[in-house]
GROMACS .gro file of C-alpha atoms in nm:
model
  418
    1MET     CA    1   0.087   1.598   2.541
    2PRO     CA    2   0.137   1.946   2.391
    3SER     CA    3  -0.121   2.217   2.453
    4PHE     CA    4  -0.206   2.369   2.115
    5GLN     CA    5  -0.355   2.716   2.079
    6SER     CA    6  -0.486   2.682   1.722
    7ASP     CA    7  -0.816   2.506   1.660
    8PHE     CA    8  -0.653   2.317   1.375
    9LEU     CA    9  -0.380   2.138   1.572
   10ARG     CA   10  -0.597   2.103   1.881
   11VAL     CA   11  -0.863   1.917   1.681
   12LEU     CA   12  -0.604   1.697   1.509
   13ASP     CA   13  -0.440   1.617   1.842
   14GLU     CA   14  -0.767   1.535   2.019
   15ARG     CA   15  -0.877   1.307   1.737
   16GLY     CA   16  -0.546   1.121   1.704
   17PHE     CA   17  -0.414   1.245   1.370
   18ILE     CA   18  -0.068   1.372   1.469
   19HIS     CA   19   0.240   1.151   1.441
   20GLN     CA   20   0.531   1.381   1.350
   21GLY     CA   21   0.581   1.747   1.273
   22THR     CA   22   0.881   1.946   1.160
   23ASP     CA   23   0.797   2.242   1.388
   24LEU     CA   24   0.462   2.197   1.559
   25ALA     CA   25   0.509   2.503   1.780
   26GLY     CA   26   0.576   2.721   1.477
   27LEU     CA   27   0.284   2.572   1.286
   28ASP     CA   28   0.056   2.623   1.586
   29LYS     CA   29   0.155   2.988   1.602
   30ALA     CA   30   0.098   3.038   1.229
   31ALA     CA   31  -0.244   2.865   1.243
   32SER     CA   32  -0.343   3.083   1.539
   33LYS     CA   33  -0.254   3.407   1.360
   34GLY     CA   34  -0.415   3.356   1.020
   35ILE     CA   35  -0.513   3.124   0.737
   36VAL     CA   36  -0.272   2.838   0.666
   37THR     CA   37  -0.273   2.682   0.320
   38ALA     CA   38  -0.179   2.313   0.324
   39TYR     CA   39  -0.171   2.032   0.073
   40ILE     CA   40  -0.175   1.655   0.039
   41GLY     CA   41  -0.084   1.473  -0.280
   42PHE     CA   42  -0.275   1.181  -0.430
   43ASP     CA   43  -0.103   0.981  -0.702
   44ALA     CA   44  -0.324   0.828  -0.970
   45THR     CA   45  -0.227   0.462  -0.938
   46ALA     CA   46  -0.593   0.346  -0.951
   47ASP     CA   47  -0.926   0.494  -1.057
   48SER     CA   48  -1.038   0.516  -0.695
   49LEU     CA   49  -0.884   0.575  -0.357
   50HIS     CA   50  -0.958   0.325  -0.082
   51ALA     CA   51  -1.041   0.362   0.286
   52GLY     CA   52  -0.670   0.369   0.373
   53SER     CA   53  -0.657   0.717   0.213
   54LEU     CA   54  -0.937   0.851   0.433
   55VAL     CA   55  -0.698   0.964   0.708
   56GLN     CA   56  -0.539   1.206   0.461
   57ILE     CA   57  -0.873   1.324   0.325
   58MET     CA   58  -0.996   1.387   0.679
   59LEU     CA   59  -0.685   1.596   0.745
   60LEU     CA   60  -0.791   1.825   0.461
   61TYR     CA   61  -1.149   1.821   0.593
   62TRP     CA   62  -1.049   1.936   0.941
   63LEU     CA   63  -0.805   2.191   0.799
   64GLN     CA   64  -1.095   2.358   0.619
   65GLN     CA   65  -1.340   2.313   0.906
   66THR     CA   66  -1.102   2.503   1.137
   67GLY     CA   67  -1.070   2.800   0.902
   68HIS     CA   68  -0.780   2.717   0.669
   69ARG     CA   69  -0.734   2.645   0.298
   70PRO     CA   70  -0.676   2.290   0.168
   71ILE     CA   71  -0.516   2.193  -0.161
   72ALA     CA   72  -0.585   1.846  -0.299
   73LEU     CA   73  -0.291   1.789  -0.531
   74MET     CA   74  -0.358   1.535  -0.803
   75GLY     CA   75  -0.035   1.358  -0.898
   76GLY     CA   76  -0.068   1.354  -1.275
   77GLY     CA   77   0.305   1.415  -1.307
   78THR     CA   78   0.448   1.216  -1.016
   79THR     CA   79   0.239   0.912  -1.112
   80LYS     CA   80   0.451   0.889  -1.428
   81VAL     CA   81   0.750   0.820  -1.201
   82GLY     CA   82   0.601   0.623  -0.911
   83ASP     CA   83   0.657   0.671  -0.539
   84PRO     CA   84   0.890   0.398  -0.403
   85SER     CA   85   0.775   0.457  -0.044
   86GLY     CA   86   0.659   0.129   0.112
   87LYS     CA   87   0.711  -0.065  -0.211
   88ASP     CA   88   0.946  -0.356  -0.279
   89THR     CA   89   0.921  -0.326  -0.656
   90GLN     CA   90   0.868  -0.052  -0.909
   91ARG     CA   91   0.505   0.045  -0.965
   92LYS     CA   92   0.345  -0.043  -1.296
   93MET     CA   93   0.398   0.228  -1.558
   94LEU     CA   94   0.067   0.380  -1.666
   95THR     CA   95  -0.026   0.551  -1.992
   96ASP     CA   96  -0.133   0.916  -2.001
   97ALA     CA   97  -0.488   0.802  -2.074
   98ASP     CA   98  -0.485   0.567  -1.773
   99ILE     CA   99  -0.358   0.844  -1.547
  100GLU     CA  100  -0.622   1.091  -1.666
  101SER     CA  101  -0.897   0.836  -1.613
  102ASN     CA  102  -0.767   0.756  -1.265
  103LEU     CA  103  -0.746   1.125  -1.173
  104ALA     CA  104  -1.111   1.174  -1.264
  105GLY     CA  105  -1.209   0.895  -1.025
  106ILE     CA  106  -0.994   1.030  -0.743
  107ARG     CA  107  -1.140   1.379  -0.782
  108ARG     CA  108  -1.486   1.232  -0.726
  109ASN     CA  109  -1.360   1.062  -0.407
  110VAL     CA  110  -1.224   1.384  -0.259
  111GLU     CA  111  -1.497   1.630  -0.357
  112PRO     CA  112  -1.763   1.521  -0.101
  113PHE     CA  113  -1.534   1.615   0.189
  114LEU     CA  114  -1.434   1.967   0.082
  115THR     CA  115  -1.592   2.293  -0.028
  116PHE     CA  116  -1.435   2.423  -0.349
  117GLY     CA  117  -1.453   2.781  -0.471
  118GLU     CA  118  -1.278   3.117  -0.486
  119GLY     CA  119  -1.300   3.216  -0.118
  120GLY     CA  120  -1.008   3.247   0.122
  121THR     CA  121  -1.064   2.905   0.279
  122ASP     CA  122  -1.220   2.734  -0.024
  123ALA     CA  123  -1.035   2.425  -0.139
  124LEU     CA  124  -0.826   2.403  -0.454
  125MET     CA  125  -0.772   2.097  -0.670
  126LEU     CA  126  -0.450   2.113  -0.872
  127ASN     CA  127  -0.251   1.874  -1.092
  128ASN     CA  128   0.128   1.864  -1.062
  129ASP     CA  129   0.157   1.756  -1.425
  130ASP     CA  130   0.087   2.121  -1.508
  131TRP     CA  131   0.438   2.216  -1.394
  132LEU     CA  132   0.635   1.888  -1.384
  133SER     CA  133   0.594   1.781  -1.745
  134GLY     CA  134   0.715   2.117  -1.873
  135LEU     CA  135   1.045   2.109  -1.683
  136SER     CA  136   1.374   2.121  -1.867
  137TYR     CA  137   1.574   1.837  -1.710
  138VAL     CA  138   1.916   2.004  -1.728
  139GLN     CA  139   1.782   2.333  -1.596
  140PHE     CA  140   1.595   2.152  -1.318
  141LEU     CA  141   1.917   1.982  -1.208
  142ARG     CA  142   2.108   2.311  -1.215
  143ASP     CA  143   1.842   2.501  -1.020
  144TYR     CA  144   1.730   2.237  -0.772
  145GLY     CA  145   1.957   1.933  -0.784
  146VAL     CA  146   2.227   2.126  -0.598
  147HIS     CA  147   2.002   2.139  -0.292
  148PHE     CA  148   1.991   1.760  -0.249
  149THR     CA  149   2.269   1.523  -0.144
  150ILE     CA  150   2.281   1.155  -0.225
  151ASN     CA  151   2.410   1.096   0.128
  152ARG     CA  152   2.091   1.234   0.280
  153MET     CA  153   1.856   1.073   0.028
  154LEU     CA  154   2.000   0.730   0.103
  155THR     CA  155   1.893   0.763   0.467
  156PHE     CA  156   1.522   0.796   0.385
  157ASP     CA  157   1.316   0.483   0.447
  158SER     CA  158   1.177   0.477   0.092
  159VAL     CA  159   1.533   0.426  -0.037
  160ARG     CA  160   1.711   0.261   0.256
  161LEU     CA  161   1.467  -0.025   0.305
  162ARG     CA  162   1.466  -0.114  -0.063
  163LEU     CA  163   1.846  -0.125  -0.070
  164GLU     CA  164   1.873  -0.321   0.255
  165ARG     CA  165   1.649  -0.589   0.102
  166GLU     CA  166   1.877  -0.590  -0.204
  167GLN     CA  167   1.582  -0.503  -0.424
  168PRO     CA  168   1.640  -0.276  -0.724
  169LEU     CA  169   1.554   0.093  -0.705
  170THR     CA  170   1.548   0.258  -1.046
  171PHE     CA  171   1.689   0.602  -1.109
  172LEU     CA  172   1.340   0.700  -1.221
  173GLU     CA  173   1.200   0.620  -0.874
  174PHE     CA  174   1.498   0.784  -0.705
  175ASN     CA  175   1.390   1.111  -0.865
  176TYR     CA  176   1.045   1.094  -0.705
  177MET     CA  177   1.149   1.269  -0.386
  178LEU     CA  178   1.301   1.556  -0.584
  179MET     CA  179   0.976   1.597  -0.775
  180GLN     CA  180   0.767   1.594  -0.457
  181ALA     CA  181   0.994   1.853  -0.298
  182TYR     CA  182   0.959   2.065  -0.612
  183ASP     CA  183   0.579   2.035  -0.583
  184PHE     CA  184   0.594   2.189  -0.236
  185HIS     CA  185   0.821   2.466  -0.364
  186VAL     CA  186   0.581   2.552  -0.650
  187LEU     CA  187   0.276   2.549  -0.420
  188HIS     CA  188   0.466   2.762  -0.165
  189ARG     CA  189   0.576   3.009  -0.432
  190ASP     CA  190   0.253   3.034  -0.632
  191TYR     CA  191  -0.021   2.962  -0.378
  192GLY     CA  192   0.128   3.058  -0.041
  193CYS     CA  193   0.117   2.695   0.075
  194THR     CA  194   0.321   2.653   0.394
  195LEU     CA  195   0.226   2.302   0.509
  196GLN     CA  196   0.253   1.959   0.350
  197MET     CA  197   0.072   1.671   0.519
  198GLY     CA  198   0.080   1.297   0.459
  199GLY     CA  199   0.119   0.952   0.608
  200SER     CA  200   0.419   0.855   0.817
  201ASP     CA  201   0.576   0.684   0.513
  202GLN     CA  202   0.601   1.028   0.351
  203TRP     CA  203   0.813   1.183   0.626
  204GLY     CA  204   1.138   1.185   0.427
  205ASN     CA  205   0.973   1.330   0.118
  206ILE     CA  206   0.800   1.599   0.323
  207VAL     CA  207   1.120   1.698   0.505
  208ASN     CA  208   1.292   1.726   0.168
  209GLY     CA  209   1.030   1.977   0.061
  210THR     CA  210   1.058   2.195   0.371
  211GLU     CA  211   1.437   2.199   0.338
  212LEU     CA  212   1.424   2.290  -0.032
  213ILE     CA  213   1.200   2.587   0.045
  214ARG     CA  214   1.433   2.698   0.325
  215ARG     CA  215   1.743   2.674   0.107
  216ILE     CA  216   1.589   2.858  -0.185
  217ALA     CA  217   1.471   3.131   0.053
  218GLY     CA  218   1.827   3.176   0.177
  219GLY     CA  219   1.734   3.232   0.539
  220ASP     CA  220   1.425   3.446   0.480
  221GLU     CA  221   1.214   3.378   0.791
  222THR     CA  222   0.892   3.467   0.609
  223ALA     CA  223   0.947   3.166   0.382
  224ARG     CA  224   0.903   2.905   0.656
  225ALA     CA  225   0.738   2.578   0.563
  226PHE     CA  226   0.607   2.294   0.780
  227GLY     CA  227   0.549   1.922   0.756
  228LEU     CA  228   0.299   1.704   0.941
  229THR     CA  229   0.241   1.328   0.925
  230THR     CA  230  -0.022   1.090   1.056
  231PRO     CA  231   0.048   0.754   1.224
  232LEU     CA  232   0.035   0.427   1.035
  233LEU     CA  233  -0.318   0.305   1.093
  234THR     CA  234  -0.390  -0.059   1.162
  235THR     CA  235  -0.684  -0.230   1.329
  236ALA     CA  236  -0.668  -0.373   1.680
  237SER     CA  237  -0.591  -0.715   1.530
  238GLY     CA  238  -0.305  -0.570   1.324
  239LYS     CA  239  -0.475  -0.560   0.984
  240LYS     CA  240  -0.397  -0.276   0.745
  241MET     CA  241  -0.664  -0.007   0.730
  242GLY     CA  242  -0.877  -0.016   0.415
  243LYS     CA  243  -0.819  -0.384   0.335
  244THR     CA  244  -1.046  -0.684   0.383
  245GLU     CA  245  -1.022  -1.050   0.289
  246SER     CA  246  -1.214  -0.962  -0.027
  247GLY     CA  247  -0.976  -0.680  -0.125
  248ALA     CA  248  -0.961  -0.301  -0.102
  249VAL     CA  249  -1.244  -0.096   0.048
  250TRP     CA  250  -1.291   0.142  -0.245
  251LEU     CA  251  -1.435   0.491  -0.208
  252SER     CA  252  -1.601   0.494  -0.551
  253ALA     CA  253  -1.961   0.371  -0.545
  254ASP     CA  254  -1.920   0.192  -0.879
  255LYS     CA  255  -1.641  -0.022  -0.728
  256LEU     CA  256  -1.800  -0.070  -0.386
  257PRO     CA  257  -2.172   0.006  -0.334
  258PRO     CA  258  -2.265   0.231  -0.039
  259TYR     CA  259  -2.425  -0.064   0.140
  260ASP     CA  260  -2.100  -0.263   0.130
  261TYR     CA  261  -1.909   0.046   0.242
  262TRP     CA  262  -2.153   0.084   0.533
  263GLN     CA  263  -2.101  -0.282   0.622
  264TYR     CA  264  -1.723  -0.236   0.628
  265TRP     CA  265  -1.757   0.019   0.908
  266ARG     CA  266  -2.031  -0.181   1.081
  267ASN     CA  267  -1.785  -0.470   1.103
  268THR     CA  268  -1.526  -0.262   1.290
  269GLU     CA  269  -1.361  -0.450   1.576
  270ASP     CA  270  -1.498  -0.357   1.920
  271ALA     CA  271  -1.163  -0.220   2.039
  272ASP     CA  272  -1.142   0.018   1.740
  273VAL     CA  273  -1.484   0.183   1.756
  274GLY     CA  274  -1.385   0.493   1.952
  275ARG     CA  275  -1.071   0.554   1.748
  276MET     CA  276  -1.256   0.515   1.419
  277LEU     CA  277  -1.530   0.753   1.533
  278ARG     CA  278  -1.269   1.018   1.615
  279LEU     CA  279  -1.082   0.976   1.288
  280PHE     CA  280  -1.357   0.917   1.035
  281THR     CA  281  -1.663   1.106   1.156
  282ALA     CA  282  -1.733   1.466   1.248
  283LEU     CA  283  -1.930   1.375   1.560
  284PRO     CA  284  -1.853   1.588   1.869
  285LEU     CA  285  -1.597   1.434   2.101
  286ASP     CA  286  -1.838   1.416   2.396
  287GLU     CA  287  -2.080   1.210   2.186
  288ILE     CA  288  -1.794   0.986   2.075
  289ALA     CA  289  -1.693   0.938   2.440
  290ARG     CA  290  -2.049   0.830   2.521
  291LEU     CA  291  -2.053   0.580   2.234
  292GLU     CA  292  -1.706   0.451   2.321
  293ALA     CA  293  -1.822   0.373   2.675
  294LEU     CA  294  -2.097   0.136   2.556
  295GLU     CA  295  -2.040  -0.227   2.651
  296GLY     CA  296  -2.173  -0.569   2.561
  297ARG     CA  297  -2.431  -0.583   2.286
  298GLU     CA  298  -2.469  -0.204   2.298
  299VAL     CA  299  -2.131  -0.174   2.124
  300ASN     CA  300  -2.320  -0.267   1.810
  301ASP     CA  301  -2.522   0.054   1.845
  302ALA     CA  302  -2.198   0.251   1.834
  303LYS     CA  303  -2.089   0.056   1.525
  304VAL     CA  304  -2.414   0.146   1.348
  305VAL     CA  305  -2.353   0.513   1.426
  306LEU     CA  306  -1.995   0.484   1.298
  307ALA     CA  307  -2.107   0.313   0.977
  308THR     CA  308  -2.384   0.563   0.912
  309GLU     CA  309  -2.175   0.874   0.982
  310ALA     CA  310  -1.871   0.752   0.784
  311THR     CA  311  -2.092   0.656   0.489
  312ALA     CA  312  -2.276   0.988   0.500
  313MET     CA  313  -1.949   1.181   0.470
  314LEU     CA  314  -1.859   1.001   0.147
  315HIS     CA  315  -2.189   0.903  -0.016
  316GLY     CA  316  -2.432   1.147   0.142
  317ARG     CA  317  -2.687   1.120   0.421
  318ASP     CA  318  -2.960   0.961   0.207
  319ALA     CA  319  -2.735   0.677   0.092
  320ALA     CA  320  -2.616   0.620   0.448
  321GLU     CA  321  -2.968   0.598   0.585
  322ARG     CA  322  -3.073   0.361   0.306
  323ALA     CA  323  -2.777   0.136   0.386
  324LYS     CA  324  -2.869   0.142   0.754
  325ALA     CA  325  -3.231   0.053   0.675
  326THR     CA  326  -3.124  -0.225   0.438
  327ALA     CA  327  -2.903  -0.375   0.706
  328ALA     CA  328  -3.185  -0.363   0.959
  329GLU     CA  329  -3.422  -0.537   0.716
  330THR     CA  330  -3.162  -0.797   0.623
  331PHE     CA  331  -3.072  -0.891   0.978
  332ALA     CA  332  -3.440  -0.901   1.065
  333GLY     CA  333  -3.481  -1.167   0.797
  334GLY     CA  334  -3.609  -0.957   0.508
  335ALA     CA  335  -3.437  -0.866   0.184
  336GLY     CA  336  -3.319  -0.507   0.192
  337GLY     CA  337  -3.347  -0.310  -0.128
  338ASP     CA  338  -2.992  -0.172  -0.120
  339LEU     CA  339  -2.814  -0.508  -0.117
  340PRO     CA  340  -2.574  -0.587  -0.404
  341THR     CA  341  -2.771  -0.756  -0.680
  342TYR     CA  342  -2.690  -1.020  -0.943
  343GLU     CA  343  -2.924  -1.009  -1.242
  344THR     CA  344  -3.012  -1.331  -1.423
  345ASN     CA  345  -3.295  -1.455  -1.644
  346ALA     CA  346  -3.550  -1.733  -1.667
  347ALA     CA  347  -3.340  -1.935  -1.911
  348ALA     CA  348  -3.045  -1.949  -1.671
  349LEU     CA  349  -3.267  -2.062  -1.386
  350ASN     CA  350  -3.433  -2.323  -1.611
  351GLU     CA  351  -3.092  -2.472  -1.677
  352GLY     CA  352  -2.981  -2.428  -1.316
  353LEU     CA  353  -2.751  -2.144  -1.209
  354PRO     CA  354  -2.438  -2.273  -1.027
  355ILE     CA  355  -2.450  -2.102  -0.688
  356LEU     CA  356  -2.080  -2.017  -0.683
  357GLU     CA  357  -2.125  -1.788  -0.985
  358PRO     CA  358  -2.350  -1.527  -0.814
  359LEU     CA  359  -2.164  -1.567  -0.486
  360ARG     CA  360  -1.844  -1.458  -0.662
  361ALA     CA  361  -2.010  -1.183  -0.865
  362LEU     CA  362  -2.171  -1.037  -0.553
  363GLY     CA  363  -1.836  -1.030  -0.374
  364LEU     CA  364  -1.955  -1.270  -0.105
  365ILE     CA  365  -1.665  -1.502  -0.181
  366ALA     CA  366  -1.327  -1.440  -0.342
  367SER     CA  367  -1.295  -1.777  -0.517
  368ASN     CA  368  -1.476  -2.104  -0.584
  369GLY     CA  369  -1.251  -2.275  -0.332
  370GLU     CA  370  -1.350  -2.030  -0.063
  371GLY     CA  371  -1.716  -2.079  -0.152
  372ARG     CA  372  -1.690  -2.457  -0.121
  373ARG     CA  373  -1.523  -2.422   0.219
  374HIS     CA  374  -1.806  -2.196   0.338
  375ILE     CA  375  -2.067  -2.439   0.208
  376LYS     CA  376  -1.897  -2.730   0.386
  377ALA     CA  377  -1.895  -2.525   0.707
  378GLY     CA  378  -2.267  -2.447   0.674
  379ALA     CA  379  -2.204  -2.073   0.633
  380VAL     CA  380  -2.382  -2.032   0.296
  381ARG     CA  381  -2.757  -1.975   0.314
  382VAL     CA  382  -3.025  -1.950   0.047
  383ASN     CA  383  -3.322  -1.744   0.161
  384GLY     CA  384  -3.200  -1.782   0.517
  385GLU     CA  385  -3.162  -2.161   0.505
  386PRO     CA  386  -2.810  -2.315   0.514
  387ILE     CA  387  -2.720  -2.549   0.229
  388ALA     CA  388  -2.527  -2.870   0.289
  389GLU     CA  389  -2.365  -2.904  -0.054
  390GLU     CA  390  -2.285  -2.710  -0.368
  391ARG     CA  391  -2.592  -2.683  -0.589
  392ASN     CA  392  -2.768  -2.484  -0.860
  393LEU     CA  393  -3.026  -2.212  -0.807
  394THR     CA  394  -3.357  -2.273  -0.985
  395HIS     CA  395  -3.702  -2.115  -1.017
  396ALA     CA  396  -3.801  -2.299  -0.702
  397ASP     CA  397  -3.565  -2.074  -0.502
  398LEU     CA  398  -3.732  -1.752  -0.614
  399GLN     CA  399  -3.929  -1.559  -0.353
  400GLU     CA  400  -4.113  -1.263  -0.503
  401GLY     CA  401  -3.875  -1.271  -0.799
  402GLN     CA  402  -3.549  -1.290  -0.606
  403VAL     CA  403  -3.319  -1.517  -0.407
  404ARG     CA  404  -3.136  -1.392  -0.097
  405LEU     CA  405  -2.784  -1.533  -0.058
  406SER     CA  406  -2.581  -1.502   0.260
  407VAL     CA  407  -2.231  -1.601   0.365
  408GLY     CA  408  -2.192  -1.591   0.740
  409LYS     CA  409  -2.384  -1.332   0.936
  410LYS     CA  410  -2.258  -1.019   0.762
  411LYS     CA  411  -2.241  -1.081   0.386
  412HIS     CA  412  -2.565  -1.070   0.187
  413GLY     CA  413  -2.673  -1.027  -0.172
  414LEU     CA  414  -2.968  -1.080  -0.403
  415VAL     CA  415  -3.018  -1.280  -0.723
  416ARG     CA  416  -3.300  -1.133  -0.931
  417SER     CA  417  -3.462  -1.284  -1.236
  418SER     CA  418  -3.587  -1.074  -1.524
   0.00000   0.00000   0.00000
């Protein structure tokens, strides 16, 4: 294991963020001598990031916490092309209005983790559409196309794997890596950015950027640029980070309430608790070591800490504590006030509300078929009591104006009548 001198790389190394680097010794030296400006790009393919993007956001967080300047680059321009990395088919083409709406959501995801402003280490939020959409195609090819070879581009995983599977790769997608390399060049030239970071699937794109900067500089040693990637993150059981059986774990509160976000972390597998604490909280490492050493039922205490700290970083301390209190009330048999809620009315309950309808709306089941399987297995409960068959909810189920629904031990929601 390398011994880093800079706080930045030492923290990343101790917490498990480092997978590959183009010149870690050189980057360590630069980070020890002064402020390093680094960026990560976020394409606007949805109106929210999900928990799988948190590794990258935490990279920017720790960059700033250790005295350096982060740039969160919104991919307004590159989204119009679509990154082929890790994809078997071309991404859906989005309209300009869709992209702008998505960017607004992503900005709100990133902002809680960084301090923005005009200071030397204050974060910047930029949009690559500002320079990409104004490019003259012929001039771009003349100025920058000469620095890329098809031979080299075909070796990158984003291209090679698609071709090996005999799946089409459009010329539009093939241009993505040139555009990402150009992003790094512009940020290097205009903002003094010397480091691009990203997931391991971005290695080829990142290397392209560092090489473009080197070639344009013509050997100027002061124009050095670095790349750093994080490992592919999966759970101990092999599941992809940020995904559940119900779908993506969104960072936006309007797509996933803070309580459900808290529950996602509370449900972390025992073997992953220490790793998740290091990656997704700012707790000191000695406290994490203490929590990681807990055994038996006490592991649940560490999971509560993980859930509360991870939720606080995104949604704020108050929301995290409310989620924690709601969970405590729920598991103690009460009905916590922060549970997801399905609103209905007296007329619906008079007629009888099919139970599968609120179960789906609350996200407790993904489909009617799944709901029926849970009912058959005795996993669906109404006000804490398991039901033996599919039925309707009525006024008789109301307790103080609400019905508490549960699926298994960890999924809960409320039906309220107005």
